Short mmCIF file of C-alpha atoms in Angstrom, two decimals:
data_model
loop_
_atom_site.label_atom_id
_atom_site.label_comp_id
_atom_site.label_asym_id
_atom_site.label_seq_id
_atom_site.Cartn_x
_atom_site.Cartn_y
_atom_site.Cartn_z
CA MET A 1 -46.11 -57.04 -4.39
CA THR A 2 -48.23 -60.05 -5.34
CA THR A 3 -50.15 -60.32 -8.60
CA GLY A 4 -53.43 -59.89 -6.73
CA THR A 5 -52.16 -56.81 -4.95
CA LYS A 6 -51.02 -55.29 -8.27
CA LYS A 7 -54.44 -55.88 -9.79
CA ILE A 8 -56.14 -54.23 -6.84
CA ALA A 9 -53.77 -51.25 -7.03
CA GLY A 10 -54.33 -50.92 -10.77
CA THR A 11 -58.08 -51.10 -10.36
CA SER A 12 -57.96 -48.47 -7.63
CA THR A 13 -55.95 -46.17 -9.89
CA VAL A 14 -58.47 -46.55 -12.71
CA ILE A 15 -61.37 -45.92 -10.34
CA GLY A 16 -59.57 -42.89 -8.96
CA LEU A 17 -59.15 -41.47 -12.46
CA ILE A 18 -62.82 -41.84 -13.38
CA PRO A 19 -63.85 -38.55 -11.72
CA VAL A 20 -61.03 -36.79 -13.63
CA PHE A 21 -62.19 -38.22 -16.95
CA VAL A 22 -65.79 -37.31 -16.17
CA LEU A 23 -64.81 -33.76 -15.23
CA LEU A 24 -62.75 -33.38 -18.41
CA ALA A 25 -65.64 -34.72 -20.48
CA ILE A 26 -67.97 -32.18 -18.91
CA GLY A 27 -65.31 -29.50 -19.37
CA ASP A 28 -64.97 -30.42 -23.03
CA TYR A 29 -68.72 -30.00 -23.47
CA VAL A 30 -68.62 -26.60 -21.75
CA TYR A 31 -65.67 -25.56 -23.92
CA ARG A 32 -67.31 -26.67 -27.17
CA THR A 33 -70.67 -25.07 -26.42
CA GLY A 34 -69.38 -22.01 -24.56
CA THR A 35 -67.01 -20.96 -27.34
CA ALA A 36 -69.28 -21.87 -30.26
CA VAL A 37 -69.93 -19.11 -32.78
CA LEU A 38 -71.94 -18.89 -35.98
CA CYS A 39 -69.87 -19.25 -39.13
CA GLY A 40 -71.81 -16.71 -41.12
CA VAL A 41 -74.04 -13.69 -40.61
CA ARG A 42 -76.97 -13.64 -38.22
CA GLU A 43 -80.37 -13.01 -39.75
CA SER A 44 -80.80 -9.93 -37.54
CA GLN A 45 -77.62 -8.44 -39.08
CA ALA A 46 -77.90 -9.62 -42.68
CA ARG A 47 -79.38 -6.42 -44.10
CA ASN A 48 -77.12 -4.07 -42.14
CA THR A 49 -74.59 -1.93 -43.97
CA LEU A 50 -72.89 1.33 -43.13
CA SER A 51 -75.64 3.20 -44.98
CA ARG A 52 -78.53 1.50 -43.14
CA TYR A 53 -78.39 -0.55 -39.96
CA TYR A 54 -80.65 -1.48 -37.07
CA THR A 55 -80.53 -2.79 -33.53
CA PRO A 56 -81.54 -6.46 -33.14
CA GLY A 57 -84.89 -7.58 -31.79
CA PRO A 58 -85.98 -8.75 -28.32
CA GLY A 59 -83.67 -11.37 -26.84
CA GLN A 60 -81.04 -10.78 -29.54
CA GLY A 61 -79.11 -7.88 -28.04
CA PRO A 62 -75.64 -7.85 -26.45
CA PHE A 63 -77.08 -8.44 -22.98
CA ARG A 64 -79.97 -10.47 -21.63
CA GLY A 65 -83.17 -9.49 -19.89
CA PRO A 66 -85.89 -6.91 -20.53
CA GLY A 67 -83.40 -4.03 -20.36
CA TRP A 68 -82.52 -4.56 -24.01
CA ASN A 69 -86.11 -4.02 -25.12
CA ARG A 70 -85.76 -0.24 -24.77
CA TRP A 71 -83.32 -0.29 -27.69
CA VAL A 72 -85.31 -2.51 -30.03
CA GLY A 73 -86.23 -0.40 -33.05
CA GLN A 74 -83.98 2.45 -31.90
CA ASP A 75 -83.69 5.06 -34.66
CA LEU A 76 -80.02 5.20 -35.67
CA SER A 77 -80.64 6.87 -39.03
CA HIS A 78 -78.83 10.02 -37.87
CA TRP A 79 -75.65 7.94 -37.94
CA TRP A 80 -76.14 6.24 -41.28
CA ILE A 81 -73.31 7.00 -43.72
CA THR A 82 -74.41 7.38 -47.32
CA ASP A 83 -71.83 9.73 -48.83
CA VAL A 84 -68.63 7.65 -48.78
CA SER A 85 -67.48 4.72 -50.86
CA VAL A 86 -67.37 1.28 -49.26
CA GLU A 87 -65.31 -1.49 -50.85
CA GLU A 88 -65.56 -5.14 -49.87
CA VAL A 89 -62.07 -6.58 -49.62
CA HIS A 90 -60.65 -10.03 -48.92
CA ILE A 91 -57.42 -10.20 -46.97
CA LYS A 92 -55.33 -13.37 -46.90
CA ASP A 93 -53.41 -14.26 -43.77
CA PRO A 94 -49.87 -14.98 -45.03
CA HIS A 95 -49.21 -17.55 -42.31
CA ARG A 96 -52.55 -19.33 -41.85
CA PRO A 97 -55.37 -20.63 -44.08
CA VAL A 98 -57.62 -17.69 -43.21
CA GLN A 99 -59.15 -15.10 -45.51
CA ILE A 100 -60.64 -12.06 -43.80
CA GLU A 101 -63.68 -10.39 -45.31
CA ALA A 102 -63.85 -6.67 -44.61
CA TRP A 103 -65.17 -3.30 -45.70
CA TRP A 104 -62.59 -0.68 -46.56
CA VAL A 105 -63.91 2.86 -46.15
CA PRO A 106 -61.34 5.35 -47.53
CA THR A 107 -62.92 8.41 -45.94
CA ALA A 108 -59.93 10.70 -46.48
CA TYR A 109 -57.47 8.36 -48.20
CA PRO A 110 -54.95 9.03 -49.67
CA THR A 111 -54.90 12.63 -48.41
CA ARG A 112 -55.02 11.43 -44.84
CA SER A 113 -53.49 8.17 -43.67
CA ALA A 114 -54.93 7.90 -40.13
CA SER A 115 -56.93 4.65 -40.16
CA ILE A 116 -58.81 2.54 -37.63
CA ILE A 117 -59.57 -1.17 -37.64
CA VAL A 118 -62.97 -1.91 -36.07
CA ALA A 119 -63.39 -5.38 -34.52
CA HIS A 120 -66.83 -6.70 -33.56
CA GLY A 121 -67.84 -8.80 -30.54
CA VAL A 122 -68.08 -12.57 -30.05
CA ASN A 123 -70.59 -14.48 -32.18
CA SER A 124 -71.25 -11.42 -34.28
CA SER A 125 -69.91 -9.75 -37.43
CA ARG A 126 -68.99 -6.39 -38.92
CA ARG A 127 -72.70 -6.01 -39.74
CA ASP A 128 -73.68 -5.70 -36.08
CA PHE A 129 -75.09 -2.30 -35.13
CA SER A 130 -72.33 -1.74 -32.55
CA ALA A 131 -69.53 -2.11 -35.09
CA LEU A 132 -71.37 -0.02 -37.68
CA LEU A 133 -72.36 2.73 -35.25
CA THR A 134 -68.82 3.23 -33.98
CA ALA A 135 -67.43 2.99 -37.51
CA ALA A 136 -69.92 5.65 -38.62
CA MET A 137 -68.74 7.93 -35.83
CA LEU A 138 -65.14 7.52 -36.94
CA VAL A 139 -66.02 8.13 -40.59
CA ARG A 140 -67.70 11.39 -39.61
CA GLN A 141 -64.49 12.35 -37.85
CA GLY A 142 -62.53 11.86 -41.07
CA PHE A 143 -60.75 8.58 -40.31
CA ASN A 144 -60.31 5.80 -42.84
CA ILE A 145 -61.97 2.63 -41.57
CA LEU A 146 -61.38 -1.08 -42.05
CA LEU A 147 -64.36 -3.03 -40.69
CA ILE A 148 -63.33 -6.67 -40.39
CA ASP A 149 -65.04 -9.98 -39.74
CA LEU A 150 -62.98 -11.97 -37.25
CA ARG A 151 -62.35 -15.61 -38.11
CA ASP A 152 -65.22 -18.09 -37.80
CA GLN A 153 -67.70 -15.22 -38.01
CA GLY A 154 -69.35 -13.19 -40.76
CA GLY A 155 -67.73 -13.77 -44.14
CA THR A 156 -64.27 -14.69 -42.85
CA THR A 157 -62.92 -18.25 -43.10
CA CYS A 158 -64.65 -20.76 -40.85
CA GLN A 159 -62.01 -22.91 -39.15
CA ASP A 160 -63.78 -24.62 -36.26
CA SER A 161 -66.85 -22.49 -35.39
CA ARG A 162 -65.30 -21.43 -32.08
CA HIS A 163 -63.78 -18.25 -30.75
CA SER A 164 -60.44 -18.43 -28.99
CA ALA A 165 -60.83 -15.61 -26.45
CA GLY A 166 -58.79 -13.26 -28.62
CA GLN A 167 -55.81 -15.56 -29.18
CA ASP A 168 -56.42 -16.18 -32.90
CA GLU A 169 -58.66 -13.17 -33.46
CA SER A 170 -55.79 -10.85 -32.50
CA ASP A 171 -53.87 -12.32 -35.45
CA ASP A 172 -56.72 -11.17 -37.71
CA ILE A 173 -56.27 -7.61 -36.48
CA ILE A 174 -52.54 -7.77 -37.17
CA THR A 175 -53.19 -9.24 -40.63
CA ALA A 176 -55.62 -6.38 -41.33
CA ALA A 177 -53.01 -3.82 -40.24
CA ARG A 178 -50.43 -5.47 -42.49
CA TRP A 179 -52.89 -5.24 -45.40
CA LEU A 180 -53.31 -1.51 -44.80
CA GLN A 181 -49.55 -1.10 -44.85
CA ASP A 182 -48.79 -3.34 -47.84
CA THR A 183 -51.80 -2.42 -49.99
CA LYS A 184 -52.54 1.18 -49.04
CA GLY A 185 -49.16 2.34 -47.78
CA ILE A 186 -50.61 3.21 -44.37
CA PRO A 187 -48.00 2.56 -41.66
CA THR A 188 -49.00 0.86 -38.42
CA SER A 189 -47.90 4.03 -36.64
CA LYS A 190 -50.97 5.61 -38.23
CA THR A 191 -53.28 2.67 -37.49
CA GLY A 192 -55.43 2.31 -34.39
CA VAL A 193 -57.88 -0.37 -33.27
CA HIS A 194 -61.35 -0.07 -31.80
CA GLY A 195 -62.58 -3.37 -30.36
CA ILE A 196 -66.03 -4.11 -29.00
CA SER A 197 -66.52 -6.77 -26.30
CA GLY A 198 -64.77 -9.87 -27.70
CA GLY A 199 -63.15 -7.61 -30.28
CA ALA A 200 -61.74 -5.58 -27.40
CA ILE A 201 -60.03 -8.70 -26.04
CA ALA A 202 -58.49 -9.33 -29.45
CA ALA A 203 -57.48 -5.67 -29.72
CA ILE A 204 -55.57 -5.52 -26.44
CA ILE A 205 -53.91 -8.89 -27.08
CA SER A 206 -52.77 -7.54 -30.45
CA ALA A 207 -50.80 -4.92 -28.50
CA ALA A 208 -48.63 -7.74 -27.15
CA LYS A 209 -48.13 -9.22 -30.62
CA SER A 210 -47.54 -6.03 -32.60
CA PRO A 211 -45.12 -3.42 -31.25
CA THR A 212 -46.17 -0.79 -33.79
CA LEU A 213 -49.98 -0.56 -33.81
CA ALA A 214 -50.56 2.96 -32.54
CA ALA A 215 -53.57 3.00 -30.21
CA PHE A 216 -56.17 0.72 -28.62
CA SER A 217 -59.76 1.71 -27.92
CA LEU A 218 -61.67 -0.95 -25.96
CA ASP A 219 -65.39 -1.20 -25.28
CA SER A 220 -66.13 -3.53 -22.35
CA PRO A 221 -62.91 -5.58 -22.29
CA ILE A 222 -61.98 -8.29 -19.83
CA PHE A 223 -58.81 -8.02 -17.76
CA ASP A 224 -58.33 -11.00 -15.45
CA PHE A 225 -59.02 -13.89 -17.79
CA ASN A 226 -59.73 -16.52 -15.14
CA THR A 227 -62.26 -14.37 -13.28
CA ALA A 228 -63.90 -13.23 -16.50
CA ALA A 229 -64.02 -16.81 -17.80
CA VAL A 230 -65.84 -17.95 -14.66
CA HIS A 231 -68.40 -15.19 -15.18
CA GLU A 232 -68.76 -16.09 -18.87
CA VAL A 233 -69.30 -19.77 -18.04
CA GLU A 234 -71.99 -18.69 -15.57
CA PHE A 235 -73.46 -16.36 -18.22
CA GLN A 236 -73.71 -19.38 -20.53
CA GLY A 237 -75.70 -21.20 -17.84
CA TYR A 238 -73.04 -23.48 -16.31
CA PRO A 239 -71.55 -23.58 -12.80
CA GLY A 240 -68.55 -21.27 -12.68
CA PHE A 241 -66.17 -23.88 -11.28
CA LEU A 242 -66.39 -25.76 -14.59
CA TRP A 243 -64.21 -23.09 -16.21
CA ARG A 244 -61.00 -24.86 -15.13
CA ALA A 245 -62.26 -28.14 -16.57
CA ALA A 246 -63.16 -26.36 -19.81
CA TYR A 247 -59.73 -24.72 -19.95
CA TRP A 248 -57.87 -28.02 -19.60
CA ALA A 249 -60.22 -29.73 -22.03
CA ALA A 250 -59.29 -27.02 -24.54
CA ARG A 251 -55.60 -27.55 -23.79
CA LEU A 252 -56.00 -31.24 -24.61
CA ARG A 253 -57.35 -30.09 -27.98
CA GLY A 254 -54.25 -27.95 -28.48
CA VAL A 255 -55.95 -24.64 -27.64
CA ASP A 256 -54.61 -22.33 -24.93
CA LEU A 257 -57.29 -19.72 -24.25
CA ALA A 258 -54.94 -17.81 -21.96
CA ALA A 259 -51.67 -17.98 -23.90
CA VAL A 260 -51.49 -14.18 -24.11
CA SER A 261 -53.48 -12.24 -21.53
CA PRO A 262 -55.01 -8.76 -21.63
CA ALA A 263 -52.50 -7.86 -18.92
CA ASP A 264 -49.70 -8.84 -21.32
CA GLY A 265 -51.21 -6.52 -23.90
CA VAL A 266 -51.51 -3.61 -21.49
CA THR A 267 -47.91 -4.01 -20.35
CA ALA A 268 -46.67 -4.28 -23.94
CA ALA A 269 -48.54 -1.12 -24.96
CA GLY A 270 -45.74 0.95 -23.46
CA GLN A 271 -46.10 4.51 -24.74
CA ARG A 272 -49.09 3.65 -26.92
CA PRO A 273 -52.37 4.94 -25.45
CA ILE A 274 -55.37 2.88 -24.36
CA GLN A 275 -58.93 4.00 -23.69
CA ILE A 276 -61.78 1.99 -22.19
CA PHE A 277 -65.55 2.39 -22.37
CA HIS A 278 -67.43 0.41 -19.72
CA GLY A 279 -70.86 0.44 -18.07
CA THR A 280 -71.16 0.05 -14.32
CA ALA A 281 -74.10 -2.36 -14.72
CA ASP A 282 -72.43 -4.62 -17.28
CA SER A 283 -73.99 -8.05 -16.78
CA ARG A 284 -71.61 -9.91 -19.07
CA VAL A 285 -68.15 -8.39 -18.49
CA ARG A 286 -68.18 -6.87 -15.04
CA TYR A 287 -67.12 -3.27 -14.57
CA GLN A 288 -64.37 -4.39 -12.20
CA ASN A 289 -62.44 -5.54 -15.28
CA ALA A 290 -62.09 -1.92 -16.38
CA LEU A 291 -60.93 -0.80 -12.94
CA ASP A 292 -58.37 -3.60 -12.78
CA LEU A 293 -57.09 -2.83 -16.28
CA ILE A 294 -56.63 0.83 -15.40
CA ALA A 295 -54.82 -0.07 -12.16
CA HIS A 296 -52.48 -2.41 -14.03
CA ALA A 297 -51.81 0.23 -16.68
CA ARG A 298 -50.85 2.77 -14.02
CA GLN A 299 -48.47 0.31 -12.39
CA ALA A 300 -46.91 -0.38 -15.79
CA GLY A 301 -46.63 3.32 -16.65
CA VAL A 302 -49.05 2.99 -19.57
CA GLN A 303 -51.33 5.86 -20.56
CA ALA A 304 -54.89 4.57 -20.12
CA THR A 305 -58.20 6.42 -19.76
CA LEU A 306 -61.50 5.03 -18.50
CA HIS A 307 -64.86 6.39 -19.66
CA THR A 308 -67.56 5.15 -17.30
CA PHE A 309 -71.25 4.92 -18.21
CA ASP A 310 -73.38 4.85 -15.09
CA ALA A 311 -76.00 2.09 -14.95
CA ALA A 312 -75.17 0.98 -18.51
CA ASP A 313 -75.15 -2.72 -19.39
CA HIS A 314 -72.81 -4.50 -21.81
CA ILE A 315 -71.62 -2.11 -24.59
CA GLU A 316 -74.71 -0.01 -23.87
CA GLY A 317 -72.73 3.19 -23.41
CA MET A 318 -72.75 3.95 -27.14
CA LEU A 319 -76.56 4.01 -27.01
CA VAL A 320 -77.03 5.68 -23.63
CA GLU A 321 -74.64 8.59 -24.30
CA THR A 322 -74.01 8.49 -28.02
CA ASP A 323 -72.71 12.04 -28.38
CA ARG A 324 -70.27 11.61 -25.49
CA TYR A 325 -69.06 8.33 -26.96
CA TYR A 326 -68.50 10.11 -30.27
CA GLN A 327 -66.47 12.85 -28.63
CA MET A 328 -64.30 10.43 -26.66
CA LEU A 329 -63.52 8.42 -29.79
CA GLU A 330 -62.51 11.54 -31.69
CA THR A 331 -60.39 12.99 -28.90
CA PHE A 332 -58.56 9.72 -28.38
CA PHE A 333 -57.76 8.86 -31.98
CA ARG A 334 -57.04 12.45 -32.97
CA GLY A 335 -54.45 12.58 -30.22
CA ALA A 336 -52.99 9.16 -31.02
CA LEU A 337 -52.97 9.28 -34.83
CA GLY A 338 -52.95 13.00 -35.58
CA ASP A 339 -54.48 14.49 -38.69
#
């Protein structure tokens, strides 16, 4: 090959790679913006505590569109908890530079050890109404509660202001369970997890990482990560096909958003029970995810129950049928953790 021919070949290779570089650059932008979360507490959540909490205002709810407006100003005072002690605790991850901020609610401790870790959704905190409402239900049922802020959100350590689709957040759940065991003497066999939206992803992934956590309650989880990621990219306002570019851009940054999948968690659950809450009109995490998760659980011989909320949008079931939601939580955790 002559020198001129080599130059032409080299130039052609560079030109051929330009579209790849451009696509990766776009993918990196989608990754950085699509996974961005607020390191801190949102103004709409700042005043919320277990004793007094509110739904967010128009355009600030868990799903978009005018459908959320019906819940703005919803009276949740019936579910406020004012007669139990709440202690703010800080839990250090023994393996990573992360300190988890949480509320420990020893409803029946030490008489009763059954405890539940409540994990909020993406770009939220333990002060969100959805985490507080479900925690309040569980307190009324006599369970001890650990309400945690997942990393990069609320009061927990800010590492990079991005969520990792449950990969790192699942470690926070395991760290919280270890704290219950080491500090309170509560074994993981008496510890369950209730995850909401993004917290549900972290919860089911934690099943693959911890063989002893006892039970997994999931509100609006994803199942097939690739399909759900396409929908999420579209939800964020980008063309769905850019998901693959975003995934590989993240890999170049050393982040594997699909290292452990929800399917891995379901399979690893084994004899540990799973329950799912999901609305048929979920505009963010499509209802098909719940059906696919249940089908996979049956194939794997895992005990899993689906509670469907007709015409409910993303995590709306707890508002549409609050009493039913309460009953399903109690039945599930009472059966899994005992008294």
